[in-house]
Amino acid sequence: MIKVGFYPGCSMKGGAQEYQESVSALAKVFDIELVEIPDWNCCGATAAHNMSKELSLSLPARIMALAEKEGITDIVVPCAACYNRLSLVKHEMAGDPSLSSKIASIIDMKYEGTTQILNIIQFIDKYITDRLEEKVVKPFDYKSACYYGCLLVRPHSVLKFDRVEDPQSMDVLVKKAGGKAIDWAFKTECCGAGMSVSRTDTVARLSGNIMKDAVDRQAEVVVVACPMCHSNLDMRRPEINKFLGEKIDIPVLYISQVLGLAVGLDPKTLGLNRHMTEVKFPAKPVIEAPVAEVPKKVSTTQNMEA
Amino acid sequence: MSASHESHHPLTLSGEIRLDTGVIINKCYQCGKCSAGCPVAEEMDYPPSLVMRMLQTDDPKQYEKLLKSMSIWLCISCEMCLTRCPMEIDIPTLMDNLRQRSYKAKKTNPQARKIIAFHKSFLDSINYTGRLYEMGLIVDYKMRTGAMMQDVAIAPKMFVKGKLNPVPEVIKGRKKIAAIFNRIQNNKEGK
Amino acid sequence: MSRIGVFVCHCGENISATVNCEKVAKITGELKGVEFATDYKYMCSDPGQTLIKEAIKEHKLDGVVVAACSPRMHEPTFRKACAEAGLNPFLCEMSNIREHCSWVHPKDDLTTEKAQDLVRVMVEKVKKNKALNSIKVPVTKTALVIGGGIAGIQAALDIANCGHKVVMVERQPSIGGHMSQLSETFPTLDCSQCILTPRMVEVAQHPNITLYTYAEVESVDGFIGNFNVKIRKKSKSLDEDLCTGCGLCTTKCPQKKIPNEFERGLGMRPAIYVPFPQAVPNKPVIDRENCTYYIKGKCKVCEIVCPTKAIRFDQEDEIIEVPVGAIVMATGFDVLKPDFFPEYGYGKYKDVIDGLAFERLASASGPTQGEIRRPSDGQIPKKIVFVACAGSRDPAKGIEYCSKICCMYTAKHAMLYKHKVHDGIPYVFYMDIRAGGKNYEEFVRRAIVEDETQYIRGRISTIYEKNGKLIVKGADTLMGAMPVEIEADMVVLATAGVANHGAEELAQTVHISYDPYKFFAEAHPKLKPVETNTAGIFLAGACQAPKDIPESVAAASGAAVKVAALFSQDELTRDPLVAVVSRQAPPVYSQCVGCFLCQSVCPYQAIEREEIKNRNGEVIKTLARVNEGLCQGCGTCVALCRTKAIDIHGYSNQQVYTEVMALLND
């Protein structure tokens, strides 16, 4: 059993419980124990860096300081927003020792900056990818639009993760899970992020454009790695459809859920039942031999929740 | 704020901003690539490149307009502008700085009230519990904005799906978090 | 006892702003051995030089120190003035109190003191200077022109027409360069081929020009007037004497699916090919990397069909050695590679092309016979977006400079498009319009006013393809930076002009310097724009920086004049600042012990063996000897000589030692 530090962040304890459930379940399949940082606090998210620079530095600094105290070196941060905040704070403090000591005195803790912050894909690549294909039992055979959003890849100068334009890391994982990653244009366009409540109309427009491009290019599912993206694309679907004037009903899955399905975990363990937009996929004709007849009548959808 | 940029007292607003954030306003040559890629530019009163231009004028009237603008609150920190800026100007950090200046000067745009209310509710939640308590946040936000009916329809479904936690998670070190908030508040007042 | 004159220059205010020049002259005038000292506002001016000349005569000076700028520019000026006054020019030295002192220090007494120190050091050195005589070397009156684009062609013809021999080396199978790819040229819209091909033919037929195509420079040794160049003539797999250029082989070659480089990949070519119909020489080469015979060992269709039996599958590369007296670099430029613009989908979407590809589409001899048809489906695009500054002026992508030619060719493209597709709408996204040049601004205005090109001031953020359209997202910075979205049928990127591939390696081969962008560096940005820092090697065209045709031609003619001036002399005089092996009276003959370590390290092959023989003709000692013609005075041999037998004229160990001691014994 490999132990890896884990920072779930607030949304995984609330609106994005299924993300934590699926990450944990997936880790378990690969004999990885996620060790939650004890007594962790919120990273401050958009609110902190909009309103107070010190707060936006102090809150993530405390999280990393707590991890250091526990001797944790790798912290998995599945929420892209938290990953972004932690990485940026680590970077800024590393480049400015006087700022670093000022923040250390605000949080009243020792801070070294020695922890490694891993996003969900970096975590999978470091601990799981090598063993992934051998464990795939139910290929995730759907046309997937991998949606990276903003915070996973930007700013590239700090995060240095994947390509900033047309990233590929999630596409590679989906392919390894047996899926087909479609080429589309909105991989890194913003979904509206933290404006979900305060500017719902903005979110409907931005997320609507994303969903529309995915569907226009025949995507059967959108795959994400961020609870904010998920809630905007999934929970805000009624507003999206109202904005678009059409009914888009393809599901939005976390990458951990996609891989979980592929390695044979059941939908409920992965929290698929928690999505606001029902998780269902177009039925695939079962072809047993190359010459076998394709069933004339197939139901158009298979319900994953059942 | 950060000590590394302290050299001499700035004479211009651009100078002050450079001292605060390291962002060099005059690097911008007005190509407009930021405005072209900004997802919310069409909703903004001043798209990002225009914000840069207004700061370049160093005209107090333009500065005043910016502090009162919606643009600074509409920016969602998606970092697209910085990613594609040929001059690598950190506009997101600049926007953070302008928001903080606007809030401090009590000049925030009335239409930004909901956005600021959300941020404040969010921070209050962290202040009290150490974490974000979503249900508490929403209730607090509704109290602040009076938008009582917003999203009422989806709440029961979210509850059923286990997406709304009825009980806040309170961390053991919540007093330590409150202390952080206090220290920052005191630092500001001490200035 | 020395009689040295010290002349302190103010350089306008360049020196006198921070250095008290009068004081420097006064104090150094009191030094032992200094007979005369004075200061003057511009020592390099005519009155300044006269002042030096008269002082030499009046005070019978036997040494001169000019305290002024770096010797790089004006050492020859002052040495010449001294010579005119009858003083051996090598008894004149410069003390650099500008770059080394006034420019880098504030106005302060210490700055003046430093200037005094610098002058004092040079006074001590001059005391040890010896009168030297210039070295004379012969000149080989043949020029090498590397690169057969318009710049190389112009330089070669100008030199050849002066009556000198020219060897032209071109990497491609044909000369013509990028200009041969262009459709029409700004600001006159005359056909590029029509004005270029006669010159290409002239090169091929000129009795003074030897043309090697499909060839590259392998090595360059020697020095001005006496270079020795090795040229690798790559095998064309063809006997060029037998080949008549009938073209039968190229039509019969079964391998026809190779992307045509000349057409920017918009067309295909066979494995045995002539790059374009007007190629010079108009004879094919076999592209061995793609030829079925070279890959699989079978085919030989070309050999079978060739009526004159000119195909030579076993032909090998040939190395040709030529002595030349001067070299003109005319290797041109390249445009950015597709991976530069992931946000624009360049390289990903077929209908996002670069300017050169558009030239081919607009060219009557191009893949569409001059019809503007987009590459993906051959449709005539009704909306084209032209993007200026695609990579240029973009420090984030590593290119800070303006590529200079794009504003003009973009206007031209918009115009050509409108002339060919009357109901089409050309859009140009630009940052600034830089149309400095004769009739250039007028040309751009014509594109906007007469041809109704939509100029939008703003840079594109992203381009993506949707339902056969390219969605272009920009902003109009003249409309409050409001976002603009255009559904285009095709996008043309004015990609930045960059140094040609292999430029860095070639610069190292010929020993010239280059800038951080790998463009070849001129000797002086204003006053020596076509010279390099290596004597006898000149620059022409866009290998130096992006240049348009008129500029390239002008630079090429400039370089040609430099070559002609060099060739107008039968021998060259060079500074005698070369290494010399000490000689002594017999029986020692020299401190040199004949270890020849110097020979192994000399970068210029300037060390020879000299045998000392007795009366019976028996060799009694072998010594090193320096060939003055080859030696560049670098001093490597001096540093390595274990017996201190080698020294350098003008920079002897003793002179340098004296300088150091003068500083230490303040």
mmCIF file of C-alpha atoms in Angstrom, chain B residues 75-176:
data_model
loop_
_atom_site.group_PDB
_atom_site.id
_atom_site.type_symbol
_atom_site.label_atom_id
_atom_site.label_comp_id
_atom_site.label_asym_id
_atom_site.label_seq_id
_atom_site.Cartn_x
_atom_site.Cartn_y
_atom_site.Cartn_z
ATOM 1 C CA CYS B 75 -12.911 39.143 -14.367
ATOM 2 C CA ILE B 76 -13.029 35.462 -13.435
ATOM 3 C CA SER B 77 -9.274 34.967 -13.162
ATOM 4 C CA CYS B 78 -9.302 32.369 -15.913
ATOM 5 C CA GLU B 79 -5.758 33.501 -16.876
ATOM 6 C CA MET B 80 -6.433 33.327 -20.613
ATOM 7 C CA CYS B 81 -5.150 36.899 -21.051
ATOM 8 C CA LEU B 82 -1.841 36.158 -19.352
ATOM 9 C CA THR B 83 -1.468 32.897 -21.234
ATOM 10 C CA ARG B 84 -1.683 34.569 -24.613
ATOM 11 C CA CYS B 85 -0.210 37.985 -23.835
ATOM 12 C CA PRO B 86 2.837 38.524 -26.068
ATOM 13 C CA MET B 87 4.314 40.694 -23.335
ATOM 14 C CA GLU B 88 3.505 38.225 -20.553
ATOM 15 C CA ILE B 89 1.711 40.885 -18.532
ATOM 16 C CA ASP B 90 0.040 39.406 -15.456
ATOM 17 C CA ILE B 91 -3.394 40.984 -15.910
ATOM 18 C CA PRO B 92 -5.117 38.584 -13.457
ATOM 19 C CA THR B 93 -2.855 39.777 -10.650
ATOM 20 C CA LEU B 94 -3.448 43.359 -11.728
ATOM 21 C CA MET B 95 -7.209 42.743 -11.579
ATOM 22 C CA ASP B 96 -6.855 41.340 -8.050
ATOM 23 C CA ASN B 97 -4.999 44.495 -7.097
ATOM 24 C CA LEU B 98 -7.600 46.792 -8.665
ATOM 25 C CA ARG B 99 -10.420 44.937 -6.901
ATOM 26 C CA GLN B 100 -8.664 45.334 -3.591
ATOM 27 C CA ARG B 101 -8.058 49.040 -4.300
ATOM 28 C CA SER B 102 -11.675 49.536 -5.296
ATOM 29 C CA TYR B 103 -12.954 47.778 -2.189
ATOM 30 C CA LYS B 104 -10.581 49.660 0.075
ATOM 31 C CA ALA B 105 -11.566 53.009 -1.468
ATOM 32 C CA LYS B 106 -15.247 52.056 -1.067
ATOM 33 C CA LYS B 107 -15.840 52.694 -4.753
ATOM 34 C CA THR B 108 -17.175 49.333 -5.815
ATOM 35 C CA ASN B 109 -19.711 49.326 -8.608
ATOM 36 C CA PRO B 110 -23.265 48.903 -7.272
ATOM 37 C CA GLN B 111 -23.883 46.131 -9.801
ATOM 38 C CA ALA B 112 -20.936 44.218 -8.397
ATOM 39 C CA ARG B 113 -22.732 43.980 -5.084
ATOM 40 C CA LYS B 114 -23.794 40.376 -5.640
ATOM 41 C CA ILE B 115 -20.298 39.293 -6.590
ATOM 42 C CA ILE B 116 -18.720 40.997 -3.594
ATOM 43 C CA ALA B 117 -21.452 39.660 -1.326
ATOM 44 C CA PHE B 118 -20.639 36.176 -2.514
ATOM 45 C CA HIS B 119 -16.938 36.660 -1.830
ATOM 46 C CA LYS B 120 -17.655 38.039 1.634
ATOM 47 C CA SER B 121 -20.034 35.232 2.506
ATOM 48 C CA PHE B 122 -17.408 32.822 1.288
ATOM 49 C CA LEU B 123 -14.672 34.340 3.409
ATOM 50 C CA ASP B 124 -16.943 34.586 6.447
ATOM 51 C CA SER B 125 -17.622 30.897 6.171
ATOM 52 C CA ILE B 126 -13.895 30.184 6.229
ATOM 53 C CA ASN B 127 -13.393 32.625 9.069
ATOM 54 C CA TYR B 128 -15.981 30.869 11.244
ATOM 55 C CA THR B 129 -15.436 27.230 10.389
ATOM 56 C CA GLY B 130 -12.079 27.004 8.611
ATOM 57 C CA ARG B 131 -13.790 25.579 5.573
ATOM 58 C CA LEU B 132 -16.398 26.533 3.098
ATOM 59 C CA TYR B 133 -19.852 25.501 4.258
ATOM 60 C CA GLU B 134 -21.835 25.611 1.065
ATOM 61 C CA MET B 135 -25.308 25.705 2.554
ATOM 62 C CA GLY B 136 -24.263 28.338 5.038
ATOM 63 C CA LEU B 137 -22.650 30.300 2.236
ATOM 64 C CA ILE B 138 -25.807 30.273 0.174
ATOM 65 C CA VAL B 139 -27.999 31.297 3.101
ATOM 66 C CA ASP B 140 -25.582 34.041 4.096
ATOM 67 C CA TYR B 141 -25.353 35.206 0.480
ATOM 68 C CA LYS B 142 -29.135 35.329 0.191
ATOM 69 C CA MET B 143 -29.340 37.400 3.331
ATOM 70 C CA ARG B 144 -26.814 39.831 1.934
ATOM 71 C CA THR B 145 -28.345 40.154 -1.505
ATOM 72 C CA GLY B 146 -31.999 39.527 -0.867
ATOM 73 C CA ALA B 147 -32.007 37.031 -3.731
ATOM 74 C CA MET B 148 -34.103 34.689 -1.638
ATOM 75 C CA MET B 149 -35.678 32.749 -4.488
ATOM 76 C CA GLN B 150 -32.516 32.144 -6.504
ATOM 77 C CA ASP B 151 -31.782 28.456 -7.043
ATOM 78 C CA VAL B 152 -34.524 27.415 -4.632
ATOM 79 C CA ALA B 153 -35.814 24.980 -7.227
ATOM 80 C CA ILE B 154 -32.664 22.876 -7.430
ATOM 81 C CA ALA B 155 -31.928 22.763 -3.701
ATOM 82 C CA PRO B 156 -34.142 19.753 -2.881
ATOM 83 C CA LYS B 157 -32.615 17.734 -5.757
ATOM 84 C CA MET B 158 -29.134 18.640 -4.609
ATOM 85 C CA PHE B 159 -30.077 17.604 -1.107
ATOM 86 C CA VAL B 160 -31.344 14.245 -2.284
ATOM 87 C CA LYS B 161 -28.192 13.671 -4.321
ATOM 88 C CA GLY B 162 -26.105 14.348 -1.234
ATOM 89 C CA LYS B 163 -24.692 17.527 -2.661
ATOM 90 C CA LEU B 164 -25.859 19.749 0.187
ATOM 91 C CA ASN B 165 -24.357 18.980 3.521
ATOM 92 C CA PRO B 166 -26.809 20.092 6.209
ATOM 93 C CA VAL B 167 -24.140 20.282 8.913
ATOM 94 C CA PRO B 168 -21.065 22.472 8.572
ATOM 95 C CA GLU B 169 -17.651 20.846 8.842
ATOM 96 C CA VAL B 170 -15.848 22.733 11.544
ATOM 97 C CA ILE B 171 -12.134 22.177 11.820
ATOM 98 C CA LYS B 172 -10.371 21.828 15.145
ATOM 99 C CA GLY B 173 -8.023 24.679 14.347
ATOM 100 C CA ARG B 174 -10.784 27.093 13.492
ATOM 101 C CA LYS B 175 -9.536 29.521 16.140
ATOM 102 C CA LYS B 176 -6.206 29.490 14.337
#
